[in-house]
Amino acid sequence: MNTLIDISAGTYRIDPARSVCRLVATHAFGLHPVTGTMTVTGGTVTVAEDPERSIASAELDAASFTTDDPRRDRDIRGRRFLNTADHPEIGFRSTRCLRTEHGWQLTGVLAVRGGACEVVLDLSPAEADGDGFRLVARCAVDRVAAGVGAGRLVIARTVRIELDIHAVPVRARTGHALAG
């Protein structure tokens, strides 16, 4: 069972220096996957006394998208895909936090390229990290629903995303939430 550590109720700031977003996309015909990263520029996690009332947000720098191929990176950052000149930020805002039989899930809206779609993040068990915590959130995103429709014949529609988040407290915390 997916169990999170006790995290004190309060507001936490995502530490961009220790957080990262990893993306994996495959070719439409199942050929080798392409792995990329993006910089997490900020965000907050507010852990409520009632864990299901907890909320989170995160911002990514779309122009920081990088893989092992600079030419592909320029194409993905360009007008056909992410259009980072007009849409420099990718954002996530939670709408619901829910405990399931498999662990915690965070549902929210992913804003990409001026569009938006709902995503469900599966949260890994949180780990103590100094005075804050670290957790990994994973989801599959329908890139076409998110507004990135180019490359339909070459790139599979689903992109797997993993957010490795380190968060530190912003103010005094009380109580506990997101436990057990």
PDB file of C-alpha atoms in Angstrom:
ATOM      1  CA  MET A   1       0.000   0.000   0.000  1.00  0.00           C
ATOM      2  CA  ASN A   2       1.215   3.497  -0.821  1.00  0.00           C
ATOM      3  CA  THR A   3       1.629   5.309   2.499  1.00  0.00           C
ATOM      4  CA  LEU A   4       2.892   8.844   2.942  1.00  0.00           C
ATOM      5  CA  ILE A   5       4.953   9.907   5.930  1.00  0.00           C
ATOM      6  CA  ASP A   6       3.458  12.276   8.437  1.00  0.00           C
ATOM      7  CA  ILE A   7       3.708  15.731   6.927  1.00  0.00           C
ATOM      8  CA  SER A   8       2.822  18.575   9.231  1.00  0.00           C
ATOM      9  CA  ALA A   9      -0.063  20.733   8.100  1.00  0.00           C
ATOM     10  CA  GLY A  10       1.100  23.993   6.583  1.00  0.00           C
ATOM     11  CA  THR A  11       2.313  25.580   3.396  1.00  0.00           C
ATOM     12  CA  TYR A  12       5.474  24.405   1.685  1.00  0.00           C
ATOM     13  CA  ARG A  13       7.418  25.995  -1.161  1.00  0.00           C
ATOM     14  CA  ILE A  14       8.737  23.809  -3.956  1.00  0.00           C
ATOM     15  CA  ASP A  15      12.512  24.156  -4.087  1.00  0.00           C
ATOM     16  CA  PRO A  16      13.415  24.604  -7.789  1.00  0.00           C
ATOM     17  CA  ALA A  17      17.095  23.822  -7.165  1.00  0.00           C
ATOM     18  CA  ARG A  18      16.232  20.277  -6.023  1.00  0.00           C
ATOM     19  CA  SER A  19      13.110  19.567  -8.087  1.00  0.00           C
ATOM     20  CA  VAL A  20      12.797  18.362 -11.685  1.00  0.00           C
ATOM     21  CA  CYS A  21      10.204  17.256 -14.212  1.00  0.00           C
ATOM     22  CA  ARG A  22      11.003  14.217 -16.370  1.00  0.00           C
ATOM     23  CA  LEU A  23       8.999  13.369 -19.502  1.00  0.00           C
ATOM     24  CA  VAL A  24       8.929  10.208 -21.600  1.00  0.00           C
ATOM     25  CA  ALA A  25       7.296  10.034 -25.026  1.00  0.00           C
ATOM     26  CA  THR A  26       7.428   7.233 -27.557  1.00  0.00           C
ATOM     27  CA  HIS A  27       7.110   7.165 -31.298  1.00  0.00           C
ATOM     28  CA  ALA A  28       3.594   6.410 -32.550  1.00  0.00           C
ATOM     29  CA  PHE A  29       4.667   2.936 -33.650  1.00  0.00           C
ATOM     30  CA  GLY A  30       6.217   2.034 -30.281  1.00  0.00           C
ATOM     31  CA  LEU A  31       9.823   2.693 -31.246  1.00  0.00           C
ATOM     32  CA  HIS A  32      12.361   3.743 -28.629  1.00  0.00           C
ATOM     33  CA  PRO A  33      11.228   6.228 -25.997  1.00  0.00           C
ATOM     34  CA  VAL A  34      12.487   9.800 -25.883  1.00  0.00           C
ATOM     35  CA  THR A  35      13.296  11.101 -22.411  1.00  0.00           C
ATOM     36  CA  GLY A  36      13.431  14.789 -21.602  1.00  0.00           C
ATOM     37  CA  THR A  37      13.483  17.127 -18.638  1.00  0.00           C
ATOM     38  CA  MET A  38      12.079  20.527 -17.731  1.00  0.00           C
ATOM     39  CA  THR A  39      12.982  22.899 -14.946  1.00  0.00           C
ATOM     40  CA  VAL A  40      10.514  23.271 -12.099  1.00  0.00           C
ATOM     41  CA  THR A  41      10.490  27.020 -11.398  1.00  0.00           C
ATOM     42  CA  GLY A  42       8.206  27.092  -8.382  1.00  0.00           C
ATOM     43  CA  GLY A  43       4.996  26.098  -6.729  1.00  0.00           C
ATOM     44  CA  THR A  44       3.439  25.400  -3.378  1.00  0.00           C
ATOM     45  CA  VAL A  45       1.960  22.495  -1.465  1.00  0.00           C
ATOM     46  CA  THR A  46      -0.552  23.293   1.256  1.00  0.00           C
ATOM     47  CA  VAL A  47      -1.104  20.316   3.513  1.00  0.00           C
ATOM     48  CA  ALA A  48      -4.440  20.595   5.320  1.00  0.00           C
ATOM     49  CA  GLU A  49      -5.413  19.140   8.684  1.00  0.00           C
ATOM     50  CA  ASP A  50      -7.921  17.085   6.655  1.00  0.00           C
ATOM     51  CA  PRO A  51      -5.535  15.568   4.054  1.00  0.00           C
ATOM     52  CA  GLU A  52      -8.221  15.479   1.350  1.00  0.00           C
ATOM     53  CA  ARG A  53      -8.429  19.284   1.503  1.00  0.00           C
ATOM     54  CA  SER A  54      -4.734  19.649   0.643  1.00  0.00           C
ATOM     55  CA  ILE A  55      -3.829  21.585  -2.514  1.00  0.00           C
ATOM     56  CA  ALA A  56      -0.773  22.034  -4.705  1.00  0.00           C
ATOM     57  CA  SER A  57       0.515  24.021  -7.640  1.00  0.00           C
ATOM     58  CA  ALA A  58       3.646  23.833  -9.763  1.00  0.00           C
ATOM     59  CA  GLU A  59       5.188  25.874 -12.556  1.00  0.00           C
ATOM     60  CA  LEU A  60       7.592  24.638 -15.218  1.00  0.00           C
ATOM     61  CA  ASP A  61       9.813  26.583 -17.610  1.00  0.00           C
ATOM     62  CA  ALA A  62       8.667  25.315 -21.039  1.00  0.00           C
ATOM     63  CA  ALA A  63      11.793  26.738 -22.702  1.00  0.00           C
ATOM     64  CA  SER A  64      13.972  24.523 -20.505  1.00  0.00           C
ATOM     65  CA  PHE A  65      12.770  21.366 -22.320  1.00  0.00           C
ATOM     66  CA  THR A  66      15.837  19.304 -23.151  1.00  0.00           C
ATOM     67  CA  THR A  67      16.718  15.817 -24.409  1.00  0.00           C
ATOM     68  CA  ASP A  68      19.886  14.341 -25.865  1.00  0.00           C
ATOM     69  CA  ASP A  69      19.170  15.988 -29.260  1.00  0.00           C
ATOM     70  CA  PRO A  70      19.491  19.813 -29.527  1.00  0.00           C
ATOM     71  CA  ARG A  71      17.725  19.854 -32.914  1.00  0.00           C
ATOM     72  CA  ARG A  72      14.710  17.993 -31.490  1.00  0.00           C
ATOM     73  CA  ASP A  73      14.734  20.308 -28.454  1.00  0.00           C
ATOM     74  CA  ARG A  74      14.497  23.400 -30.679  1.00  0.00           C
ATOM     75  CA  ASP A  75      11.627  21.788 -32.589  1.00  0.00           C
ATOM     76  CA  ILE A  76       9.710  20.864 -29.405  1.00  0.00           C
ATOM     77  CA  ARG A  77      10.211  24.370 -27.964  1.00  0.00           C
ATOM     78  CA  GLY A  78       9.125  25.895 -31.292  1.00  0.00           C
ATOM     79  CA  ARG A  79       5.734  27.054 -32.598  1.00  0.00           C
ATOM     80  CA  ARG A  80       4.527  23.585 -33.704  1.00  0.00           C
ATOM     81  CA  PHE A  81       4.804  22.010 -30.260  1.00  0.00           C
ATOM     82  CA  LEU A  82       5.234  23.984 -27.002  1.00  0.00           C
ATOM     83  CA  ASN A  83       5.493  27.448 -28.606  1.00  0.00           C
ATOM     84  CA  THR A  84       7.600  28.687 -25.709  1.00  0.00           C
ATOM     85  CA  ALA A  85       7.938  32.170 -27.210  1.00  0.00           C
ATOM     86  CA  ASP A  86       4.214  32.766 -26.632  1.00  0.00           C
ATOM     87  CA  HIS A  87       3.681  30.301 -23.759  1.00  0.00           C
ATOM     88  CA  PRO A  88       6.824  30.236 -21.586  1.00  0.00           C
ATOM     89  CA  GLU A  89       5.215  28.542 -18.592  1.00  0.00           C
ATOM     90  CA  ILE A  90       3.468  25.231 -18.016  1.00  0.00           C
ATOM     91  CA  GLY A  91       1.361  25.179 -14.881  1.00  0.00           C
ATOM     92  CA  PHE A  92      -0.491  22.723 -12.682  1.00  0.00           C
ATOM     93  CA  ARG A  93      -3.193  23.584 -10.133  1.00  0.00           C
ATOM     94  CA  SER A  94      -4.821  20.863  -8.065  1.00  0.00           C
ATOM     95  CA  THR A  95      -8.580  20.587  -7.762  1.00  0.00           C
ATOM     96  CA  ARG A  96      -8.870  17.504  -5.546  1.00  0.00           C
ATOM     97  CA  CYS A  97      -6.758  15.306  -3.270  1.00  0.00           C
ATOM     98  CA  LEU A  98      -8.035  11.791  -2.720  1.00  0.00           C
ATOM     99  CA  ARG A  99      -6.885   8.703  -0.895  1.00  0.00           C
ATOM    100  CA  THR A 100      -7.535   5.535  -2.895  1.00  0.00           C
ATOM    101  CA  GLU A 101      -6.871   1.892  -2.127  1.00  0.00           C
ATOM    102  CA  HIS A 102      -3.509   2.328  -3.916  1.00  0.00           C
ATOM    103  CA  GLY A 103      -2.423   5.562  -2.211  1.00  0.00           C
ATOM    104  CA  TRP A 104      -2.896   9.285  -2.678  1.00  0.00           C
ATOM    105  CA  GLN A 105      -3.937  10.929  -5.932  1.00  0.00           C
ATOM    106  CA  LEU A 106      -3.930  14.603  -6.785  1.00  0.00           C
ATOM    107  CA  THR A 107      -6.280  15.675  -9.575  1.00  0.00           C
ATOM    108  CA  GLY A 108      -5.831  19.030 -11.226  1.00  0.00           C
ATOM    109  CA  VAL A 109      -5.600  21.155 -14.329  1.00  0.00           C
ATOM    110  CA  LEU A 110      -2.466  21.161 -16.474  1.00  0.00           C
ATOM    111  CA  ALA A 111      -2.095  24.368 -18.509  1.00  0.00           C
ATOM    112  CA  VAL A 112       0.060  24.016 -21.614  1.00  0.00           C
ATOM    113  CA  ARG A 113       0.373  26.314 -24.611  1.00  0.00           C
ATOM    114  CA  GLY A 114      -2.751  28.288 -23.741  1.00  0.00           C
ATOM    115  CA  GLY A 115      -4.891  25.161 -23.355  1.00  0.00           C
ATOM    116  CA  ALA A 116      -5.734  23.044 -20.354  1.00  0.00           C
ATOM    117  CA  CYS A 117      -6.666  19.473 -19.508  1.00  0.00           C
ATOM    118  CA  GLU A 118      -7.346  17.468 -16.378  1.00  0.00           C
ATOM    119  CA  VAL A 119      -4.626  15.143 -15.107  1.00  0.00           C
ATOM    120  CA  VAL A 120      -4.445  12.718 -12.179  1.00  0.00           C
ATOM    121  CA  LEU A 121      -1.110  12.467 -10.383  1.00  0.00           C
ATOM    122  CA  ASP A 122      -0.280   9.315  -8.432  1.00  0.00           C
ATOM    123  CA  LEU A 123       1.808  10.326  -5.410  1.00  0.00           C
ATOM    124  CA  SER A 124       4.666   8.193  -4.145  1.00  0.00           C
ATOM    125  CA  PRO A 125       5.309   7.888  -0.428  1.00  0.00           C
ATOM    126  CA  ALA A 126       6.788  11.151   0.827  1.00  0.00           C
ATOM    127  CA  GLU A 127      10.232  11.073   2.403  1.00  0.00           C
ATOM    128  CA  ALA A 128      11.552  13.376   5.104  1.00  0.00           C
ATOM    129  CA  ASP A 129      14.006  15.852   3.555  1.00  0.00           C
ATOM    130  CA  GLY A 130      15.627  18.098   6.168  1.00  0.00           C
ATOM    131  CA  ASP A 131      12.810  20.233   7.544  1.00  0.00           C
ATOM    132  CA  GLY A 132      10.640  19.535   4.489  1.00  0.00           C
ATOM    133  CA  PHE A 133       9.815  16.547   2.337  1.00  0.00           C
ATOM    134  CA  ARG A 134      10.392  14.946  -1.045  1.00  0.00           C
ATOM    135  CA  LEU A 135       7.814  13.140  -3.108  1.00  0.00           C
ATOM    136  CA  VAL A 136       7.413  11.902  -6.654  1.00  0.00           C
ATOM    137  CA  ALA A 137       4.194  12.436  -8.592  1.00  0.00           C
ATOM    138  CA  ARG A 138       3.530  10.494 -11.817  1.00  0.00           C
ATOM    139  CA  CYS A 139       0.870  10.820 -14.485  1.00  0.00           C
ATOM    140  CA  ALA A 140       0.107  10.147 -18.121  1.00  0.00           C
ATOM    141  CA  VAL A 141      -0.893  13.186 -20.170  1.00  0.00           C
ATOM    142  CA  ASP A 142      -2.846  13.157 -23.401  1.00  0.00           C
ATOM    143  CA  ARG A 143      -0.679  15.734 -25.156  1.00  0.00           C
ATOM    144  CA  VAL A 144      -3.325  16.454 -27.808  1.00  0.00           C
ATOM    145  CA  ALA A 145      -5.945  17.187 -25.129  1.00  0.00           C
ATOM    146  CA  ALA A 146      -3.348  19.431 -23.459  1.00  0.00           C
ATOM    147  CA  GLY A 147      -3.007  21.467 -26.663  1.00  0.00           C
ATOM    148  CA  VAL A 148       0.113  19.931 -28.240  1.00  0.00           C
ATOM    149  CA  GLY A 149      -1.316  18.357 -31.385  1.00  0.00           C
ATOM    150  CA  ALA A 150       1.642  18.501 -33.786  1.00  0.00           C
ATOM    151  CA  GLY A 151       3.449  15.293 -34.705  1.00  0.00           C
ATOM    152  CA  ARG A 152       0.387  13.059 -34.466  1.00  0.00           C
ATOM    153  CA  LEU A 153       1.725  10.592 -37.008  1.00  0.00           C
ATOM    154  CA  VAL A 154       5.141  10.323 -35.372  1.00  0.00           C
ATOM    155  CA  ILE A 155       4.762  10.861 -31.613  1.00  0.00           C
ATOM    156  CA  ALA A 156       2.444   8.767 -29.447  1.00  0.00           C
ATOM    157  CA  ARG A 157      -0.435  10.691 -27.940  1.00  0.00           C
ATOM    158  CA  THR A 158       0.417   9.850 -24.308  1.00  0.00           C
ATOM    159  CA  VAL A 159       3.404  11.405 -22.550  1.00  0.00           C
ATOM    160  CA  ARG A 160       4.455  10.034 -19.164  1.00  0.00           C
ATOM    161  CA  ILE A 161       5.445  12.710 -16.664  1.00  0.00           C
ATOM    162  CA  GLU A 162       7.286  12.374 -13.374  1.00  0.00           C
ATOM    163  CA  LEU A 163       7.682  15.305 -10.998  1.00  0.00           C
ATOM    164  CA  ASP A 164      10.409  14.855  -8.394  1.00  0.00           C
ATOM    165  CA  ILE A 165       9.485  17.526  -5.861  1.00  0.00           C
ATOM    166  CA  HIS A 166      11.392  18.791  -2.835  1.00  0.00           C
ATOM    167  CA  ALA A 167       9.376  21.142  -0.634  1.00  0.00           C
ATOM    168  CA  VAL A 168      10.368  23.268   2.343  1.00  0.00           C
ATOM    169  CA  PRO A 169       8.093  24.951   4.882  1.00  0.00           C
ATOM    170  CA  VAL A 170       7.078  28.554   4.310  1.00  0.00           C
ATOM    171  CA  ARG A 171       5.657  29.198   7.757  1.00  0.00           C
ATOM    172  CA  ALA A 172       5.106  27.452  11.080  1.00  0.00           C
ATOM    173  CA  ARG A 173       3.342  24.112  10.821  1.00  0.00           C
ATOM    174  CA  THR A 174       0.884  22.428  13.152  1.00  0.00           C
ATOM    175  CA  GLY A 175      -0.814  19.058  13.366  1.00  0.00           C
ATOM    176  CA  HIS A 176      -0.339  16.282  10.857  1.00  0.00           C
ATOM    177  CA  ALA A 177      -1.818  15.293   7.512  1.00  0.00           C
ATOM    178  CA  LEU A 178      -1.255  12.982   4.562  1.00  0.00           C
ATOM    179  CA  ALA A 179      -0.333  10.166   6.895  1.00  0.00           C
ATOM    180  CA  GLY A 180      -0.982   6.482   6.674  1.00  0.00           C
TER     181      GLY A 180
END
